Amino acid sequence: MTDPAEKITLDEWDHRYRELCCRGLREPDYGGSLRRHAEAGGDRRLLRLRMDNSAAALRLWNLLLSEEDRLHRARAEGKYLVGAMKDLGTVPVMAYALDNTIAFYPDGAWWTPCLMEHSEGLLALADRLGVDDSFCPVRAMVAALVDQKHFPVPDTLVCSVGATCDDMAAIAQRIDELGFPVFWWEIPHRRAAEPDEPAVELPDGFRAPAAQVEFVAGGLDRVRRHLEAETGQSLDDARLAAGIGRANHVRRLLARLRHFAYLGDPSPMPALEMMIAEILSIHFCSNWTETVAVLEDLLAEVRRRLVAGGGHGAPGTIRIYWVNPPADLRAMNLLEECGGRICGTDYMIAHALDPIPEDVPPLEALARAALADPLVGSTADRAARICREAEASEAEAVVVSRIPGASHCASEALLVGQNVGRRLGLPVLDLEVPPVLDAMEPTVRARLEALVETAVNRRHA
Amino acid sequence: MVKTVAYCHPLVPCEWIESHGLRSRWIVPRDAEASAGAGSLTGMCPYARAVVDSLASSDEPSLAVLTTACDQMRRGAGLLAEDRPDDVFLLHVPKTRGTPGSRAYYGDELRRLGRWLVAGGGNASTADRLAEIMARRAAARDAFRRGETPVETPSWCNPIAAALAAEMNANDSQGAALGLVGGPLRQRDLAVARWIRAAGGRIALDATCGGYRTLAGPIDPAAVARDPFEELVRIYFDHIPTIFERPGDRLYAWLAGQVAARQVRGLLCLRHVWCDLWHAALPRLKETAGVPILELDLGDEDHGGESRLRGRLEAMIESLSHPEPR
């Protein structure tokens, strides 16, 4: 299917879906028209999004939007459900190494108010539970656990604390207090090694003291024993190594996809679909096999478009590096409508994209990966990685997407902006994106347009 | 000239700093609104912002120790380190409790702090010097616990908490006994004590960060003689109930015990705007403290908030001033 790349509305997808079916589209069991997610599932935001028109994108969206059904089915089948919180890419690697065990992030509920355009009432319920809008939208997860209308309550909740945002640490504690016991483990603030102190290289290229890696590995060993006790299975090194191998398979696929999608010109896959694809890395959307298949389809589609010289937007569109996931998915559409395209990202999951070391003991490898979390280190470290990647991807501007209420966002844009400005001289935009940005759309659009215009002028200066 | 090491968190042991031949000082920040720089950071806790501003604009050559106890302060340390990377030490205070790893990690962080202090101009600490300073500071804290007001500005607690204690000692009102709980107090926050007195109430408990709640525990002289560093870790890490530790039950149990022992009739949760940790703790505090709790947001007084805060406070004291039913 070599149709030209287009971004189409949900209405247009109805027609497109019929067309693909007539042409012999083969779908997995969660396949079907995207329309059903908006109508039966309540994901009304789809009506305001423009989505890629490929069969690969259809499969991606269906995998994403069918996750709650998949989790409920897993519960009905007697599978053990692990609710991992905050670490974004570590505990699920361990959980998926076990049989009949599914891991997911209740944190992911932070996008539910966006997808359902507040019709689900999660943020209002969070207010009543004492977690109001001074917290970041991840507060939706406390409400989702209480109202039980979204994902099933996990059999265990495992949360990393330490060098995390206060929002997450506070909300997870509230969850524990509301009768959902949390198993805590810790990732300390990543620091530089002292002179003569043994240090090891992390997957992101930074170095951390060996003592910190040992501390985190000790915490992960507690997690391992907890999972063993809960599931009645052994989680030995061989199993963990196999789990790491599976995670790395996904990460390698994503690395290729990001390489082609972000360097290709014109852009062979829109920002929105690429963001969702990246997010698959943290817990495989509760289905590792399908995640692999979805990524392979996307990769094949991107390659086809690159070979055919097709893609979205005109060649030479302004290249933007994007920092932090936006609370409203529509922001990614807006960026492209304003004349920009994504060339690199830090959606707070950079450590879930880097391959986990396979040449050291598994718990140490996972500890190294956890310590590579961009939010565990200093903002200056994070800015350094952003600069490195922005330069390599020939970015012409940087957007720091501010998450309303998030403790790390207060100073992040300033520090990232200073560093990017000093090292690369690129324009940086601090852009707050609420869960549903419609009321602010003129402002958000104007700011993005101004950024793109600045970058255009800079290109021609 | 002896260098000063500024800090503002109770898990930074002043004895440890002083045993390296340096002076310790708990930062009393000027209000961020009075200075520029980081003051423009939307969403930043006003206390963290004020600390960063005060340190950044200080003419005094000093070192600063900040902690990871809250994310805002951790990132504040990052802001400071942009210009003065060698003058700022970020101490990771473990959040998890009840694991051997976290306690040992805290000890290791103190040792790392010690090496940094030496590199910054201090002397290596000795067991004898540490023990001697611990005994002196413990005596001062014991006196403070007994109700004595420190004569000199203390380095072992928030000086504002000492000023608050003086106010508590001077207030002989028989009005409703209140407890304060929450984040660290700034100079301007003493206004709350004046409002309480004016409304006929009195403060019977200071459980703010840097006050009575977060004093290091009493020392065991035999343990100090045996291994002062290990005893230092015990009186700080094992003893002080904090808002950030996980699980968080210890703080609530401590507070409920203090409320009962001091016959506190109501609690004021003094929370700096954007402080997530205290804000999220409020529902649990309400469930466990056994008395009414009123939350006061500190940080927006300049925008017409003072009269609102004062009005809420007066209403609470009025409602608590009626005799309790038998």
PDB file of N, CA and C in Angstrom, chain A residues 326-396:
ATOM      1  N   PRO A 326       3.685  16.517  25.862  1.00  0.00           N
ATOM      2  CA  PRO A 326       2.619  17.495  26.093  1.00  0.00           C
ATOM      3  C   PRO A 326       1.399  16.813  26.705  1.00  0.00           C
ATOM      4  N   ALA A 327       0.728  17.513  27.611  1.00  0.00           N
ATOM      5  CA  ALA A 327      -0.455  16.924  28.255  1.00  0.00           C
ATOM      6  C   ALA A 327      -1.595  16.743  27.254  1.00  0.00           C
ATOM      7  N   ASP A 328      -1.602  17.522  26.185  1.00  0.00           N
ATOM      8  CA  ASP A 328      -2.619  17.368  25.136  1.00  0.00           C
ATOM      9  C   ASP A 328      -1.921  16.884  23.861  1.00  0.00           C
ATOM     10  N   LEU A 329      -2.389  15.738  23.362  1.00  0.00           N
ATOM     11  CA  LEU A 329      -1.797  15.172  22.148  1.00  0.00           C
ATOM     12  C   LEU A 329      -1.897  16.130  20.961  1.00  0.00           C
ATOM     13  N   ARG A 330      -2.905  16.960  21.005  1.00  0.00           N
ATOM     14  CA  ARG A 330      -3.138  17.871  19.877  1.00  0.00           C
ATOM     15  C   ARG A 330      -1.970  18.842  19.674  1.00  0.00           C
ATOM     16  N   ALA A 331      -1.179  19.054  20.713  1.00  0.00           N
ATOM     17  CA  ALA A 331      -0.040  19.973  20.582  1.00  0.00           C
ATOM     18  C   ALA A 331       0.887  19.526  19.460  1.00  0.00           C
ATOM     19  N   MET A 332       0.998  18.210  19.265  1.00  0.00           N
ATOM     20  CA  MET A 332       1.905  17.733  18.228  1.00  0.00           C
ATOM     21  C   MET A 332       1.358  18.053  16.836  1.00  0.00           C
ATOM     22  N   ASN A 333       0.030  17.987  16.700  1.00  0.00           N
ATOM     23  CA  ASN A 333      -0.590  18.435  15.441  1.00  0.00           C
ATOM     24  C   ASN A 333      -0.324  19.914  15.205  1.00  0.00           C
ATOM     25  N   LEU A 334      -0.504  20.676  16.275  1.00  0.00           N
ATOM     26  CA  LEU A 334      -0.374  22.130  16.155  1.00  0.00           C
ATOM     27  C   LEU A 334       1.017  22.528  15.685  1.00  0.00           C
ATOM     28  N   LEU A 335       2.005  21.849  16.236  1.00  0.00           N
ATOM     29  CA  LEU A 335       3.377  22.171  15.838  1.00  0.00           C
ATOM     30  C   LEU A 335       3.528  22.068  14.321  1.00  0.00           C
ATOM     31  N   GLU A 336       2.978  20.977  13.783  1.00  0.00           N
ATOM     32  CA  GLU A 336       3.116  20.772  12.335  1.00  0.00           C
ATOM     33  C   GLU A 336       2.242  21.747  11.544  1.00  0.00           C
ATOM     34  N   GLU A 337       1.085  22.076  12.104  1.00  0.00           N
ATOM     35  CA  GLU A 337       0.234  23.072  11.418  1.00  0.00           C
ATOM     36  C   GLU A 337       0.908  24.443  11.392  1.00  0.00           C
ATOM     37  N   CYS A 338       1.775  24.678  12.357  1.00  0.00           N
ATOM     38  CA  CYS A 338       2.467  25.977  12.429  1.00  0.00           C
ATOM     39  C   CYS A 338       3.751  25.994  11.609  1.00  0.00           C
ATOM     40  N   GLY A 339       4.033  24.923  10.897  1.00  0.00           N
ATOM     41  CA  GLY A 339       5.186  24.936  10.015  1.00  0.00           C
ATOM     42  C   GLY A 339       6.435  24.300  10.573  1.00  0.00           C
ATOM     43  N   GLY A 340       6.286  23.528  11.650  1.00  0.00           N
ATOM     44  CA  GLY A 340       7.452  22.842  12.208  1.00  0.00           C
ATOM     45  C   GLY A 340       7.343  21.337  12.026  1.00  0.00           C
ATOM     46  N   ARG A 341       8.409  20.658  12.293  1.00  0.00           N
ATOM     47  CA  ARG A 341       8.402  19.199  12.317  1.00  0.00           C
ATOM     48  C   ARG A 341       9.371  18.753  13.407  1.00  0.00           C
ATOM     49  N   ILE A 342       9.143  17.557  13.908  1.00  0.00           N
ATOM     50  CA  ILE A 342       9.997  17.037  14.974  1.00  0.00           C
ATOM     51  C   ILE A 342      11.254  16.405  14.369  1.00  0.00           C
ATOM     52  N   CYS A 343      12.396  16.740  14.977  1.00  0.00           N
ATOM     53  CA  CYS A 343      13.641  16.092  14.550  1.00  0.00           C
ATOM     54  C   CYS A 343      14.337  15.397  15.708  1.00  0.00           C
ATOM     55  N   GLY A 344      13.811  15.558  16.904  1.00  0.00           N
ATOM     56  CA  GLY A 344      14.404  14.909  18.068  1.00  0.00           C
ATOM     57  C   GLY A 344      13.529  15.175  19.277  1.00  0.00           C
ATOM     58  N   THR A 345      13.621  14.307  20.268  1.00  0.00           N
ATOM     59  CA  THR A 345      12.709  14.412  21.407  1.00  0.00           C
ATOM     60  C   THR A 345      13.375  13.981  22.701  1.00  0.00           C
ATOM     61  N   ASP A 346      12.863  14.552  23.786  1.00  0.00           N
ATOM     62  CA  ASP A 346      13.130  14.038  25.134  1.00  0.00           C
ATOM     63  C   ASP A 346      11.797  14.083  25.853  1.00  0.00           C
ATOM     64  N   TYR A 347      11.055  12.984  25.746  1.00  0.00           N
ATOM     65  CA  TYR A 347       9.732  12.909  26.374  1.00  0.00           C
ATOM     66  C   TYR A 347       9.840  12.369  27.802  1.00  0.00           C
ATOM     67  N   MET A 348      10.961  12.598  28.458  1.00  0.00           N
ATOM     68  CA  MET A 348      11.216  12.117  29.823  1.00  0.00           C
ATOM     69  C   MET A 348      11.419  10.606  29.868  1.00  0.00           C
ATOM     70  N   ILE A 349      11.588  10.002  28.716  1.00  0.00           N
ATOM     71  CA  ILE A 349      11.790   8.545  28.688  1.00  0.00           C
ATOM     72  C   ILE A 349      13.052   8.199  27.893  1.00  0.00           C
ATOM     73  N   ALA A 350      13.985   9.121  27.856  1.00  0.00           N
ATOM     74  CA  ALA A 350      15.201   8.867  27.070  1.00  0.00           C
ATOM     75  C   ALA A 350      15.890   7.582  27.540  1.00  0.00           C
ATOM     76  N   HIS A 351      15.794   7.321  28.844  1.00  0.00           N
ATOM     77  CA  HIS A 351      16.446   6.117  29.386  1.00  0.00           C
ATOM     78  C   HIS A 351      15.725   4.840  28.969  1.00  0.00           C
ATOM     79  N   ALA A 352      14.504   4.974  28.497  1.00  0.00           N
ATOM     80  CA  ALA A 352      13.766   3.794  28.030  1.00  0.00           C
ATOM     81  C   ALA A 352      14.001   3.554  26.537  1.00  0.00           C
ATOM     82  N   LEU A 353      14.754   4.438  25.921  1.00  0.00           N
ATOM     83  CA  LEU A 353      15.086   4.263  24.505  1.00  0.00           C
ATOM     84  C   LEU A 353      16.497   3.703  24.331  1.00  0.00           C
ATOM     85  N   ASP A 354      17.368   4.041  25.285  1.00  0.00           N
ATOM     86  CA  ASP A 354      18.749   3.551  25.190  1.00  0.00           C
ATOM     87  C   ASP A 354      18.791   2.053  25.489  1.00  0.00           C
ATOM     88  N   PRO A 355      19.575   1.290  24.745  1.00  0.00           N
ATOM     89  CA  PRO A 355      19.691  -0.149  25.041  1.00  0.00           C
ATOM     90  C   PRO A 355      20.232  -0.388  26.453  1.00  0.00           C
ATOM     91  N   ILE A 356      19.682  -1.385  27.112  1.00  0.00           N
ATOM     92  CA  ILE A 356      20.153  -1.760  28.449  1.00  0.00           C
ATOM     93  C   ILE A 356      21.404  -2.619  28.264  1.00  0.00           C
ATOM     94  N   PRO A 357      22.454  -2.375  29.039  1.00  0.00           N
ATOM     95  CA  PRO A 357      23.669  -3.178  28.869  1.00  0.00           C
ATOM     96  C   PRO A 357      23.376  -4.676  29.017  1.00  0.00           C
ATOM     97  N   GLU A 358      23.997  -5.477  28.160  1.00  0.00           N
ATOM     98  CA  GLU A 358      23.789  -6.933  28.244  1.00  0.00           C
ATOM     99  C   GLU A 358      25.073  -7.653  28.635  1.00  0.00           C
ATOM    100  N   ASP A 359      26.094  -6.868  28.946  1.00  0.00           N
ATOM    101  CA  ASP A 359      27.375  -7.494  29.284  1.00  0.00           C
ATOM    102  C   ASP A 359      27.714  -7.373  30.770  1.00  0.00           C
ATOM    103  N   VAL A 360      26.717  -7.028  31.575  1.00  0.00           N
ATOM    104  CA  VAL A 360      26.917  -6.972  33.029  1.00  0.00           C
ATOM    105  C   VAL A 360      25.753  -7.717  33.675  1.00  0.00           C
ATOM    106  N   PRO A 361      25.854  -8.064  34.965  1.00  0.00           N
ATOM    107  CA  PRO A 361      24.735  -8.769  35.615  1.00  0.00           C
ATOM    108  C   PRO A 361      23.426  -7.986  35.451  1.00  0.00           C
ATOM    109  N   PRO A 362      22.310  -8.686  35.272  1.00  0.00           N
ATOM    110  CA  PRO A 362      21.050  -8.019  34.890  1.00  0.00           C
ATOM    111  C   PRO A 362      20.602  -6.915  35.844  1.00  0.00           C
ATOM    112  N   LEU A 363      20.717  -7.138  37.142  1.00  0.00           N
ATOM    113  CA  LEU A 363      20.248  -6.086  38.052  1.00  0.00           C
ATOM    114  C   LEU A 363      21.134  -4.845  37.959  1.00  0.00           C
ATOM    115  N   GLU A 364      22.404  -5.069  37.760  1.00  0.00           N
ATOM    116  CA  GLU A 364      23.294  -3.920  37.587  1.00  0.00           C
ATOM    117  C   GLU A 364      22.945  -3.184  36.284  1.00  0.00           C
ATOM    118  N   ALA A 365      22.642  -3.967  35.268  1.00  0.00           N
ATOM    119  CA  ALA A 365      22.276  -3.351  33.981  1.00  0.00           C
ATOM    120  C   ALA A 365      21.021  -2.499  34.126  1.00  0.00           C
ATOM    121  N   LEU A 366      20.043  -3.037  34.838  1.00  0.00           N
ATOM    122  CA  LEU A 366      18.798  -2.282  35.029  1.00  0.00           C
ATOM    123  C   LEU A 366      19.046  -1.043  35.892  1.00  0.00           C
ATOM    124  N   ALA A 367      19.928  -1.192  36.866  1.00  0.00           N
ATOM    125  CA  ALA A 367      20.261  -0.041  37.719  1.00  0.00           C
ATOM    126  C   ALA A 367      20.914   1.058  36.890  1.00  0.00           C
ATOM    127  N   ARG A 368      21.801   0.662  35.998  1.00  0.00           N
ATOM    128  CA  ARG A 368      22.439   1.662  35.132  1.00  0.00           C
ATOM    129  C   ARG A 368      21.396   2.368  34.267  1.00  0.00           C
ATOM    130  N   ALA A 369      20.456   1.578  33.759  1.00  0.00           N
ATOM    131  CA  ALA A 369      19.407   2.172  32.918  1.00  0.00           C
ATOM    132  C   ALA A 369      18.544   3.126  33.729  1.00  0.00           C
ATOM    133  N   ALA A 370      18.208   2.722  34.949  1.00  0.00           N
ATOM    134  CA  ALA A 370      17.357   3.580  35.786  1.00  0.00           C
ATOM    135  C   ALA A 370      18.066   4.889  36.112  1.00  0.00           C
ATOM    136  N   LEU A 371      19.361   4.810  36.359  1.00  0.00           N
ATOM    137  CA  LEU A 371      20.116   6.021  36.704  1.00  0.00           C
ATOM    138  C   LEU A 371      20.307   6.947  35.501  1.00  0.00           C
ATOM    139  N   ALA A 372      20.049   6.425  34.329  1.00  0.00           N
ATOM    140  CA  ALA A 372      20.156   7.267  33.131  1.00  0.00           C
ATOM    141  C   ALA A 372      18.890   8.089  32.884  1.00  0.00           C
ATOM    142  N   ASP A 373      17.882   7.912  33.732  1.00  0.00           N
ATOM    143  CA  ASP A 373      16.651   8.698  33.616  1.00  0.00           C
ATOM    144  C   ASP A 373      17.013  10.189  33.582  1.00  0.00           C
ATOM    145  N   PRO A 374      16.562  10.919  32.561  1.00  0.00           N
ATOM    146  CA  PRO A 374      16.951  12.335  32.471  1.00  0.00           C
ATOM    147  C   PRO A 374      16.480  13.166  33.653  1.00  0.00           C
ATOM    148  N   LEU A 375      15.433  12.713  34.346  1.00  0.00           N
ATOM    149  CA  LEU A 375      14.958  13.492  35.479  1.00  0.00           C
ATOM    150  C   LEU A 375      15.641  13.116  36.788  1.00  0.00           C
ATOM    151  N   VAL A 376      16.430  12.058  36.764  1.00  0.00           N
ATOM    152  CA  VAL A 376      17.160  11.640  37.955  1.00  0.00           C
ATOM    153  C   VAL A 376      18.440  12.466  38.114  1.00  0.00           C
ATOM    154  N   GLY A 377      19.000  12.876  37.002  1.00  0.00           N
ATOM    155  CA  GLY A 377      20.195  13.708  37.058  1.00  0.00           C
ATOM    156  C   GLY A 377      19.830  15.183  37.168  1.00  0.00           C
ATOM    157  N   SER A 378      20.825  16.016  37.055  1.00  0.00           N
ATOM    158  CA  SER A 378      20.581  17.456  37.128  1.00  0.00           C
ATOM    159  C   SER A 378      19.957  17.938  35.816  1.00  0.00           C
ATOM    160  N   THR A 379      19.310  19.081  35.893  1.00  0.00           N
ATOM    161  CA  THR A 379      18.758  19.657  34.668  1.00  0.00           C
ATOM    162  C   THR A 379      19.887  20.017  33.707  1.00  0.00           C
ATOM    163  N   ALA A 380      21.048  20.365  34.266  1.00  0.00           N
ATOM    164  CA  ALA A 380      22.192  20.684  33.399  1.00  0.00           C
ATOM    165  C   ALA A 380      22.603  19.451  32.592  1.00  0.00           C
ATOM    166  N   ASP A 381      22.607  18.277  33.232  1.00  0.00           N
ATOM    167  CA  ASP A 381      22.896  17.035  32.502  1.00  0.00           C
ATOM    168  C   ASP A 381      21.867  16.802  31.401  1.00  0.00           C
ATOM    169  N   ARG A 382      20.615  17.008  31.787  1.00  0.00           N
ATOM    170  CA  ARG A 382      19.553  16.796  30.802  1.00  0.00           C
ATOM    171  C   ARG A 382      19.733  17.758  29.634  1.00  0.00           C
ATOM    172  N   ALA A 383      20.061  18.998  29.971  1.00  0.00           N
ATOM    173  CA  ALA A 383      20.265  19.994  28.917  1.00  0.00           C
ATOM    174  C   ALA A 383      21.436  19.605  28.022  1.00  0.00           C
ATOM    175  N   ALA A 384      22.459  19.005  28.627  1.00  0.00           N
ATOM    176  CA  ALA A 384      23.630  18.599  27.833  1.00  0.00           C
ATOM    177  C   ALA A 384      23.233  17.539  26.815  1.00  0.00           C
ATOM    178  N   ARG A 385      22.394  16.593  27.259  1.00  0.00           N
ATOM    179  CA  ARG A 385      21.946  15.560  26.315  1.00  0.00           C
ATOM    180  C   ARG A 385      21.075  16.171  25.227  1.00  0.00           C
ATOM    181  N   ILE A 386      20.211  17.085  25.643  1.00  0.00           N
ATOM    182  CA  ILE A 386      19.345  17.750  24.663  1.00  0.00           C
ATOM    183  C   ILE A 386      20.199  18.485  23.627  1.00  0.00           C
ATOM    184  N   CYS A 387      21.212  19.180  24.104  1.00  0.00           N
ATOM    185  CA  CYS A 387      22.098  19.912  23.174  1.00  0.00           C
ATOM    186  C   CYS A 387      22.778  18.943  22.219  1.00  0.00           C
ATOM    187  N   ARG A 388      23.262  17.838  22.782  1.00  0.00           N
ATOM    188  CA  ARG A 388      23.969  16.857  21.952  1.00  0.00           C
ATOM    189  C   ARG A 388      23.041  16.333  20.852  1.00  0.00           C
ATOM    190  N   GLU A 389      21.829  15.971  21.251  1.00  0.00           N
ATOM    191  CA  GLU A 389      20.904  15.382  20.278  1.00  0.00           C
ATOM    192  C   GLU A 389      20.359  16.445  19.316  1.00  0.00           C
ATOM    193  N   ALA A 390      20.120  17.633  19.845  1.00  0.00           N
ATOM    194  CA  ALA A 390      19.587  18.693  18.979  1.00  0.00           C
ATOM    195  C   ALA A 390      20.611  19.042  17.901  1.00  0.00           C
ATOM    196  N   GLU A 391      21.855  19.065  18.289  1.00  0.00           N
ATOM    197  CA  GLU A 391      22.908  19.384  17.328  1.00  0.00           C
ATOM    198  C   GLU A 391      23.025  18.277  16.284  1.00  0.00           C
ATOM    199  N   ALA A 392      23.004  17.024  16.773  1.00  0.00           N
ATOM    200  CA  ALA A 392      23.142  15.897  15.846  1.00  0.00           C
ATOM    201  C   ALA A 392      21.972  15.827  14.874  1.00  0.00           C
ATOM    202  N   SER A 393      20.799  16.230  15.330  1.00  0.00           N
ATOM    203  CA  SER A 393      19.616  16.132  14.455  1.00  0.00           C
ATOM    204  C   SER A 393      19.363  17.431  13.700  1.00  0.00           C
ATOM    205  N   GLU A 394      20.320  18.345  13.778  1.00  0.00           N
ATOM    206  CA  GLU A 394      20.237  19.613  13.051  1.00  0.00           C
ATOM    207  C   GLU A 394      18.968  20.391  13.390  1.00  0.00           C
ATOM    208  N   ALA A 395      18.661  20.387  14.684  1.00  0.00           N
ATOM    209  CA  ALA A 395      17.489  21.147  15.137  1.00  0.00           C
ATOM    210  C   ALA A 395      17.727  22.629  14.913  1.00  0.00           C
ATOM    211  N   GLU A 396      16.609  23.312  14.645  1.00  0.00           N
ATOM    212  CA  GLU A 396      16.699  24.763  14.438  1.00  0.00           C
ATOM    213  C   GLU A 396      16.003  25.535  15.552  1.00  0.00           C
TER     214      GLU A 396
END
